[in-house]
Amino acid sequence: MNDLQHSEPVCRKLAAWWDANARDLPWRFGRATPWGVLVSEVMSQQTQMSRVVPYWETWMRAWPDAAALADATTAEVITAWGRLGYPRRALRLQECARVVRDRYADELPRTYDGLIGLPGIGDYTASAVLSFAFGERIAVIDTNIRRVLSRVFRGAESLGGAATLAERDLANRVLPTDAARSVTWNQSVMELGATVCTAKNPLCDECPVRDDCTFLAAGRPGLGERRTRPRQRFAGTDRQVRGLVLNALRNLPADETVLTRAQVESLWADHIQLDKCVASLDEDGLIEMLPGGGVRLPR
DNA sequence: ATCCCGATCA
DNA sequence: TGATCCGGAT
């Protein structure tokens, strides 16, 4: 069976659906530079787009290009990252900006190897930038695309952690040959996965490719089957404690830069865990520990 | 409780 | 290959 023959009507329907339904995100439709697209992709890693939009707009006004971000202080960058979560992404994004400025003359590399060599840029983000910012023909593979392609063309749920070889093969087989169409394909499949073909409760009645979907035709076997291992709970974890410390630092009055030991201790009752988290934040470069037990954002 | 347009380290 | 890293929303 040739998946490519099946993908052509799906591609046409998704393209029409994309034209009518694509969310009007500020980095789409040619309104952002390649650097702006990269920033949007990094901010979107494990984070909903609706939360990203206001941060991206403020961020790009402050630092429109890699060189501008490279010149910022780390404290400014961490503060601007706000409550987006996973703040190490902010550090890596600034490292990335410095590499782009210093090694690539402030111009983002246009190859997969060049992009994936940048700090904080993995397979998904490198592929997404190549496709969405540069219009290159490359299969973008994230959890949404894996889920949609697996359902439509294989009739089964996408399970497990990393993308399997079979999933990568499928993504490459169904990718339209024409570069411009491949970009719309990547974006529309991803958008469908984010808004219609969702993991738990897909809106098959509203789906533009419901007549072509192997999964729907088969009666949606295994819908809701757990795709990932149960995630670590948030309450009480190091992640929560780290977040509390960083948030306290972000919210210091404008004329203060240091959180005293007493202020740190007031954040969390378990001082063993607290000290462990403070040390790990320091190792990550997200804070600096001071001799008296106080902490501050890096200069 | 589970899901988000993942990357990195061990 | 598995564990870790944030936070908001459903």
PDB file of N, CA and C in Angstrom, chain A residues 98-160:
ATOM      1  N   ARG A  98      24.241  34.028  21.622  1.00  0.00           N
ATOM      2  CA  ARG A  98      25.661  34.408  21.603  1.00  0.00           C
ATOM      3  C   ARG A  98      26.421  33.612  20.559  1.00  0.00           C
ATOM      4  N   VAL A  99      26.074  32.332  20.398  1.00  0.00           N
ATOM      5  CA  VAL A  99      26.724  31.524  19.354  1.00  0.00           C
ATOM      6  C   VAL A  99      26.357  32.065  17.968  1.00  0.00           C
ATOM      7  N   VAL A 100      25.092  32.401  17.794  1.00  0.00           N
ATOM      8  CA  VAL A 100      24.647  32.906  16.490  1.00  0.00           C
ATOM      9  C   VAL A 100      25.362  34.216  16.157  1.00  0.00           C
ATOM     10  N   ARG A 101      25.457  35.077  17.152  1.00  0.00           N
ATOM     11  CA  ARG A 101      26.126  36.357  16.926  1.00  0.00           C
ATOM     12  C   ARG A 101      27.613  36.150  16.637  1.00  0.00           C
ATOM     13  N   ASP A 102      28.275  35.364  17.491  1.00  0.00           N
ATOM     14  CA  ASP A 102      29.735  35.268  17.420  1.00  0.00           C
ATOM     15  C   ASP A 102      30.214  34.374  16.291  1.00  0.00           C
ATOM     16  N   ARG A 103      29.479  33.293  16.051  1.00  0.00           N
ATOM     17  CA  ARG A 103      29.986  32.297  15.118  1.00  0.00           C
ATOM     18  C   ARG A 103      29.331  32.382  13.758  1.00  0.00           C
ATOM     19  N   TYR A 104      28.103  32.924  13.727  1.00  0.00           N
ATOM     20  CA  TYR A 104      27.352  32.967  12.466  1.00  0.00           C
ATOM     21  C   TYR A 104      27.004  34.390  12.041  1.00  0.00           C
ATOM     22  N   ALA A 105      27.732  35.371  12.576  1.00  0.00           N
ATOM     23  CA  ALA A 105      27.535  36.764  12.172  1.00  0.00           C
ATOM     24  C   ALA A 105      26.071  37.183  12.309  1.00  0.00           C
ATOM     25  N   ASP A 106      25.458  36.758  13.412  1.00  0.00           N
ATOM     26  CA  ASP A 106      24.082  37.150  13.722  1.00  0.00           C
ATOM     27  C   ASP A 106      23.065  36.645  12.698  1.00  0.00           C
ATOM     28  N   GLU A 107      23.442  35.637  11.932  1.00  0.00           N
ATOM     29  CA  GLU A 107      22.510  35.068  10.943  1.00  0.00           C
ATOM     30  C   GLU A 107      22.313  33.582  11.237  1.00  0.00           C
ATOM     31  N   LEU A 108      21.076  33.180  11.441  1.00  0.00           N
ATOM     32  CA  LEU A 108      20.782  31.798  11.804  1.00  0.00           C
ATOM     33  C   LEU A 108      21.242  30.844  10.697  1.00  0.00           C
ATOM     34  N   PRO A 109      21.951  29.749  11.064  1.00  0.00           N
ATOM     35  CA  PRO A 109      22.318  28.773  10.032  1.00  0.00           C
ATOM     36  C   PRO A 109      21.086  28.153   9.387  1.00  0.00           C
ATOM     37  N   ARG A 110      21.238  27.797   8.128  1.00  0.00           N
ATOM     38  CA  ARG A 110      20.084  27.299   7.374  1.00  0.00           C
ATOM     39  C   ARG A 110      20.192  25.798   7.094  1.00  0.00           C
ATOM     40  N   THR A 111      20.994  25.099   7.889  1.00  0.00           N
ATOM     41  CA  THR A 111      21.119  23.656   7.732  1.00  0.00           C
ATOM     42  C   THR A 111      20.719  22.968   9.025  1.00  0.00           C
ATOM     43  N   TYR A 112      20.285  21.706   8.889  1.00  0.00           N
ATOM     44  CA  TYR A 112      19.896  20.923  10.065  1.00  0.00           C
ATOM     45  C   TYR A 112      21.084  20.775  11.010  1.00  0.00           C
ATOM     46  N   ASP A 113      22.250  20.435  10.473  1.00  0.00           N
ATOM     47  CA  ASP A 113      23.419  20.234  11.329  1.00  0.00           C
ATOM     48  C   ASP A 113      23.817  21.520  12.040  1.00  0.00           C
ATOM     49  N   GLY A 114      23.733  22.642  11.331  1.00  0.00           N
ATOM     50  CA  GLY A 114      24.063  23.914  11.955  1.00  0.00           C
ATOM     51  C   GLY A 114      23.102  24.248  13.079  1.00  0.00           C
ATOM     52  N   LEU A 115      21.815  24.061  12.831  1.00  0.00           N
ATOM     53  CA  LEU A 115      20.804  24.410  13.833  1.00  0.00           C
ATOM     54  C   LEU A 115      20.869  23.498  15.046  1.00  0.00           C
ATOM     55  N   ILE A 116      21.006  22.193  14.797  1.00  0.00           N
ATOM     56  CA  ILE A 116      20.958  21.261  15.921  1.00  0.00           C
ATOM     57  C   ILE A 116      22.212  21.374  16.786  1.00  0.00           C
ATOM     58  N   GLY A 117      23.261  22.000  16.237  1.00  0.00           N
ATOM     59  CA  GLY A 117      24.466  22.241  17.019  1.00  0.00           C
ATOM     60  C   GLY A 117      24.326  23.408  17.976  1.00  0.00           C
ATOM     61  N   LEU A 118      23.235  24.159  17.880  1.00  0.00           N
ATOM     62  CA  LEU A 118      23.048  25.323  18.751  1.00  0.00           C
ATOM     63  C   LEU A 118      22.497  24.887  20.106  1.00  0.00           C
ATOM     64  N   PRO A 119      22.856  25.595  21.185  1.00  0.00           N
ATOM     65  CA  PRO A 119      22.358  25.244  22.523  1.00  0.00           C
ATOM     66  C   PRO A 119      20.837  25.280  22.583  1.00  0.00           C
ATOM     67  N   GLY A 120      20.245  24.241  23.161  1.00  0.00           N
ATOM     68  CA  GLY A 120      18.808  24.210  23.362  1.00  0.00           C
ATOM     69  C   GLY A 120      17.998  23.832  22.142  1.00  0.00           C
ATOM     70  N   ILE A 121      18.676  23.540  21.023  1.00  0.00           N
ATOM     71  CA  ILE A 121      17.976  23.201  19.788  1.00  0.00           C
ATOM     72  C   ILE A 121      18.129  21.707  19.531  1.00  0.00           C
ATOM     73  N   GLY A 122      17.041  20.977  19.601  1.00  0.00           N
ATOM     74  CA  GLY A 122      17.050  19.543  19.335  1.00  0.00           C
ATOM     75  C   GLY A 122      16.417  19.242  17.991  1.00  0.00           C
ATOM     76  N   ASP A 123      16.069  17.978  17.790  1.00  0.00           N
ATOM     77  CA  ASP A 123      15.556  17.561  16.481  1.00  0.00           C
ATOM     78  C   ASP A 123      14.283  18.302  16.088  1.00  0.00           C
ATOM     79  N   TYR A 124      13.332  18.389  17.015  1.00  0.00           N
ATOM     80  CA  TYR A 124      12.075  19.047  16.664  1.00  0.00           C
ATOM     81  C   TYR A 124      12.300  20.503  16.270  1.00  0.00           C
ATOM     82  N   THR A 125      13.012  21.245  17.119  1.00  0.00           N
ATOM     83  CA  THR A 125      13.155  22.679  16.887  1.00  0.00           C
ATOM     84  C   THR A 125      13.975  22.962  15.631  1.00  0.00           C
ATOM     85  N   ALA A 126      15.015  22.179  15.398  1.00  0.00           N
ATOM     86  CA  ALA A 126      15.811  22.371  14.183  1.00  0.00           C
ATOM     87  C   ALA A 126      14.949  22.153  12.940  1.00  0.00           C
ATOM     88  N   SER A 127      14.162  21.089  12.949  1.00  0.00           N
ATOM     89  CA  SER A 127      13.288  20.801  11.803  1.00  0.00           C
ATOM     90  C   SER A 127      12.223  21.876  11.635  1.00  0.00           C
ATOM     91  N   ALA A 128      11.643  22.311  12.744  1.00  0.00           N
ATOM     92  CA  ALA A 128      10.586  23.318  12.684  1.00  0.00           C
ATOM     93  C   ALA A 128      11.113  24.633  12.120  1.00  0.00           C
ATOM     94  N   VAL A 129      12.317  25.041  12.526  1.00  0.00           N
ATOM     95  CA  VAL A 129      12.886  26.293  12.017  1.00  0.00           C
ATOM     96  C   VAL A 129      13.193  26.165  10.524  1.00  0.00           C
ATOM     97  N   LEU A 130      13.747  25.023  10.138  1.00  0.00           N
ATOM     98  CA  LEU A 130      14.037  24.825   8.708  1.00  0.00           C
ATOM     99  C   LEU A 130      12.764  24.912   7.882  1.00  0.00           C
ATOM    100  N   SER A 131      11.710  24.287   8.384  1.00  0.00           N
ATOM    101  CA  SER A 131      10.459  24.275   7.636  1.00  0.00           C
ATOM    102  C   SER A 131       9.743  25.630   7.702  1.00  0.00           C
ATOM    103  N   PHE A 132       9.484  26.113   8.899  1.00  0.00           N
ATOM    104  CA  PHE A 132       8.625  27.283   9.076  1.00  0.00           C
ATOM    105  C   PHE A 132       9.331  28.601   8.789  1.00  0.00           C
ATOM    106  N   ALA A 133      10.626  28.676   9.072  1.00  0.00           N
ATOM    107  CA  ALA A 133      11.337  29.943   8.867  1.00  0.00           C
ATOM    108  C   ALA A 133      12.012  30.001   7.498  1.00  0.00           C
ATOM    109  N   PHE A 134      12.533  28.852   7.029  1.00  0.00           N
ATOM    110  CA  PHE A 134      13.305  28.860   5.786  1.00  0.00           C
ATOM    111  C   PHE A 134      12.587  28.190   4.623  1.00  0.00           C
ATOM    112  N   GLY A 135      11.464  27.544   4.879  1.00  0.00           N
ATOM    113  CA  GLY A 135      10.704  26.942   3.788  1.00  0.00           C
ATOM    114  C   GLY A 135      11.339  25.707   3.187  1.00  0.00           C
ATOM    115  N   GLU A 136      12.259  25.092   3.931  1.00  0.00           N
ATOM    116  CA  GLU A 136      12.903  23.888   3.408  1.00  0.00           C
ATOM    117  C   GLU A 136      11.961  22.689   3.544  1.00  0.00           C
ATOM    118  N   ARG A 137      12.158  21.712   2.700  1.00  0.00           N
ATOM    119  CA  ARG A 137      11.363  20.494   2.779  1.00  0.00           C
ATOM    120  C   ARG A 137      12.008  19.536   3.778  1.00  0.00           C
ATOM    121  N   ILE A 138      11.380  19.391   4.936  1.00  0.00           N
ATOM    122  CA  ILE A 138      11.878  18.469   5.957  1.00  0.00           C
ATOM    123  C   ILE A 138      10.700  18.040   6.815  1.00  0.00           C
ATOM    124  N   ALA A 139      10.706  16.772   7.208  1.00  0.00           N
ATOM    125  CA  ALA A 139       9.617  16.266   8.048  1.00  0.00           C
ATOM    126  C   ALA A 139       9.800  16.774   9.479  1.00  0.00           C
ATOM    127  N   VAL A 140       8.787  17.458   9.987  1.00  0.00           N
ATOM    128  CA  VAL A 140       8.784  17.910  11.383  1.00  0.00           C
ATOM    129  C   VAL A 140       8.064  16.836  12.206  1.00  0.00           C
ATOM    130  N   ILE A 141       8.682  16.440  13.287  1.00  0.00           N
ATOM    131  CA  ILE A 141       8.110  15.352  14.088  1.00  0.00           C
ATOM    132  C   ILE A 141       8.008  15.767  15.551  1.00  0.00           C
ATOM    133  N   ASP A 142       6.794  15.969  15.997  1.00  0.00           N
ATOM    134  CA  ASP A 142       6.536  16.220  17.411  1.00  0.00           C
ATOM    135  C   ASP A 142       5.382  15.313  17.845  1.00  0.00           C
ATOM    136  N   THR A 143       4.958  15.436  19.088  1.00  0.00           N
ATOM    137  CA  THR A 143       3.934  14.506  19.574  1.00  0.00           C
ATOM    138  C   THR A 143       2.620  14.678  18.818  1.00  0.00           C
ATOM    139  N   ASN A 144       2.261  15.906  18.453  1.00  0.00           N
ATOM    140  CA  ASN A 144       1.018  16.119  17.717  1.00  0.00           C
ATOM    141  C   ASN A 144       1.067  15.465  16.348  1.00  0.00           C
ATOM    142  N   ILE A 145       2.152  15.698  15.632  1.00  0.00           N
ATOM    143  CA  ILE A 145       2.267  15.142  14.286  1.00  0.00           C
ATOM    144  C   ILE A 145       2.313  13.619  14.343  1.00  0.00           C
ATOM    145  N   ARG A 146       3.037  13.083  15.303  1.00  0.00           N
ATOM    146  CA  ARG A 146       3.077  11.630  15.454  1.00  0.00           C
ATOM    147  C   ARG A 146       1.678  11.071  15.685  1.00  0.00           C
ATOM    148  N   ARG A 147       0.910  11.744  16.557  1.00  0.00           N
ATOM    149  CA  ARG A 147      -0.430  11.258  16.861  1.00  0.00           C
ATOM    150  C   ARG A 147      -1.337  11.319  15.633  1.00  0.00           C
ATOM    151  N   VAL A 148      -1.306  12.451  14.920  1.00  0.00           N
ATOM    152  CA  VAL A 148      -2.197  12.620  13.770  1.00  0.00           C
ATOM    153  C   VAL A 148      -1.834  11.641  12.656  1.00  0.00           C
ATOM    154  N   LEU A 149      -0.571  11.547  12.314  1.00  0.00           N
ATOM    155  CA  LEU A 149      -0.162  10.663  11.218  1.00  0.00           C
ATOM    156  C   LEU A 149      -0.452   9.214  11.561  1.00  0.00           C
ATOM    157  N   SER A 150      -0.190   8.836  12.803  1.00  0.00           N
ATOM    158  CA  SER A 150      -0.420   7.457  13.214  1.00  0.00           C
ATOM    159  C   SER A 150      -1.915   7.116  13.133  1.00  0.00           C
ATOM    160  N   ARG A 151      -2.746   8.068  13.548  1.00  0.00           N
ATOM    161  CA  ARG A 151      -4.183   7.814  13.479  1.00  0.00           C
ATOM    162  C   ARG A 151      -4.671   7.761  12.038  1.00  0.00           C
ATOM    163  N   VAL A 152      -4.333   8.777  11.260  1.00  0.00           N
ATOM    164  CA  VAL A 152      -4.894   8.880   9.908  1.00  0.00           C
ATOM    165  C   VAL A 152      -4.412   7.743   9.022  1.00  0.00           C
ATOM    166  N   PHE A 153      -3.106   7.452   9.066  1.00  0.00           N
ATOM    167  CA  PHE A 153      -2.537   6.518   8.091  1.00  0.00           C
ATOM    168  C   PHE A 153      -2.341   5.104   8.622  1.00  0.00           C
ATOM    169  N   ARG A 154      -2.240   4.949   9.954  1.00  0.00           N
ATOM    170  CA  ARG A 154      -2.041   3.612  10.505  1.00  0.00           C
ATOM    171  C   ARG A 154      -3.247   3.110  11.284  1.00  0.00           C
ATOM    172  N   GLY A 155      -4.138   4.020  11.659  1.00  0.00           N
ATOM    173  CA  GLY A 155      -5.320   3.600  12.407  1.00  0.00           C
ATOM    174  C   GLY A 155      -5.031   3.192  13.824  1.00  0.00           C
ATOM    175  N   ALA A 156      -3.938   3.691  14.376  1.00  0.00           N
ATOM    176  CA  ALA A 156      -3.573   3.301  15.738  1.00  0.00           C
ATOM    177  C   ALA A 156      -3.019   4.510  16.477  1.00  0.00           C
ATOM    178  N   GLU A 157      -3.041   4.428  17.801  1.00  0.00           N
ATOM    179  CA  GLU A 157      -2.474   5.495  18.608  1.00  0.00           C
ATOM    180  C   GLU A 157      -0.954   5.442  18.576  1.00  0.00           C
ATOM    181  N   SER A 158      -0.339   6.600  18.650  1.00  0.00           N
ATOM    182  CA  SER A 158       1.114   6.686  18.783  1.00  0.00           C
ATOM    183  C   SER A 158       1.479   6.498  20.241  1.00  0.00           C
ATOM    184  N   LEU A 159       2.276   5.483  20.509  1.00  0.00           N
ATOM    185  CA  LEU A 159       2.596   5.159  21.897  1.00  0.00           C
ATOM    186  C   LEU A 159       4.076   5.349  22.170  1.00  0.00           C
ATOM    187  N   GLY A 160       4.421   5.344  23.446  1.00  0.00           N
ATOM    188  CA  GLY A 160       5.823   5.316  23.815  1.00  0.00           C
ATOM    189  C   GLY A 160       6.487   6.683  23.843  1.00  0.00           C
TER     190      GLY A 160
END
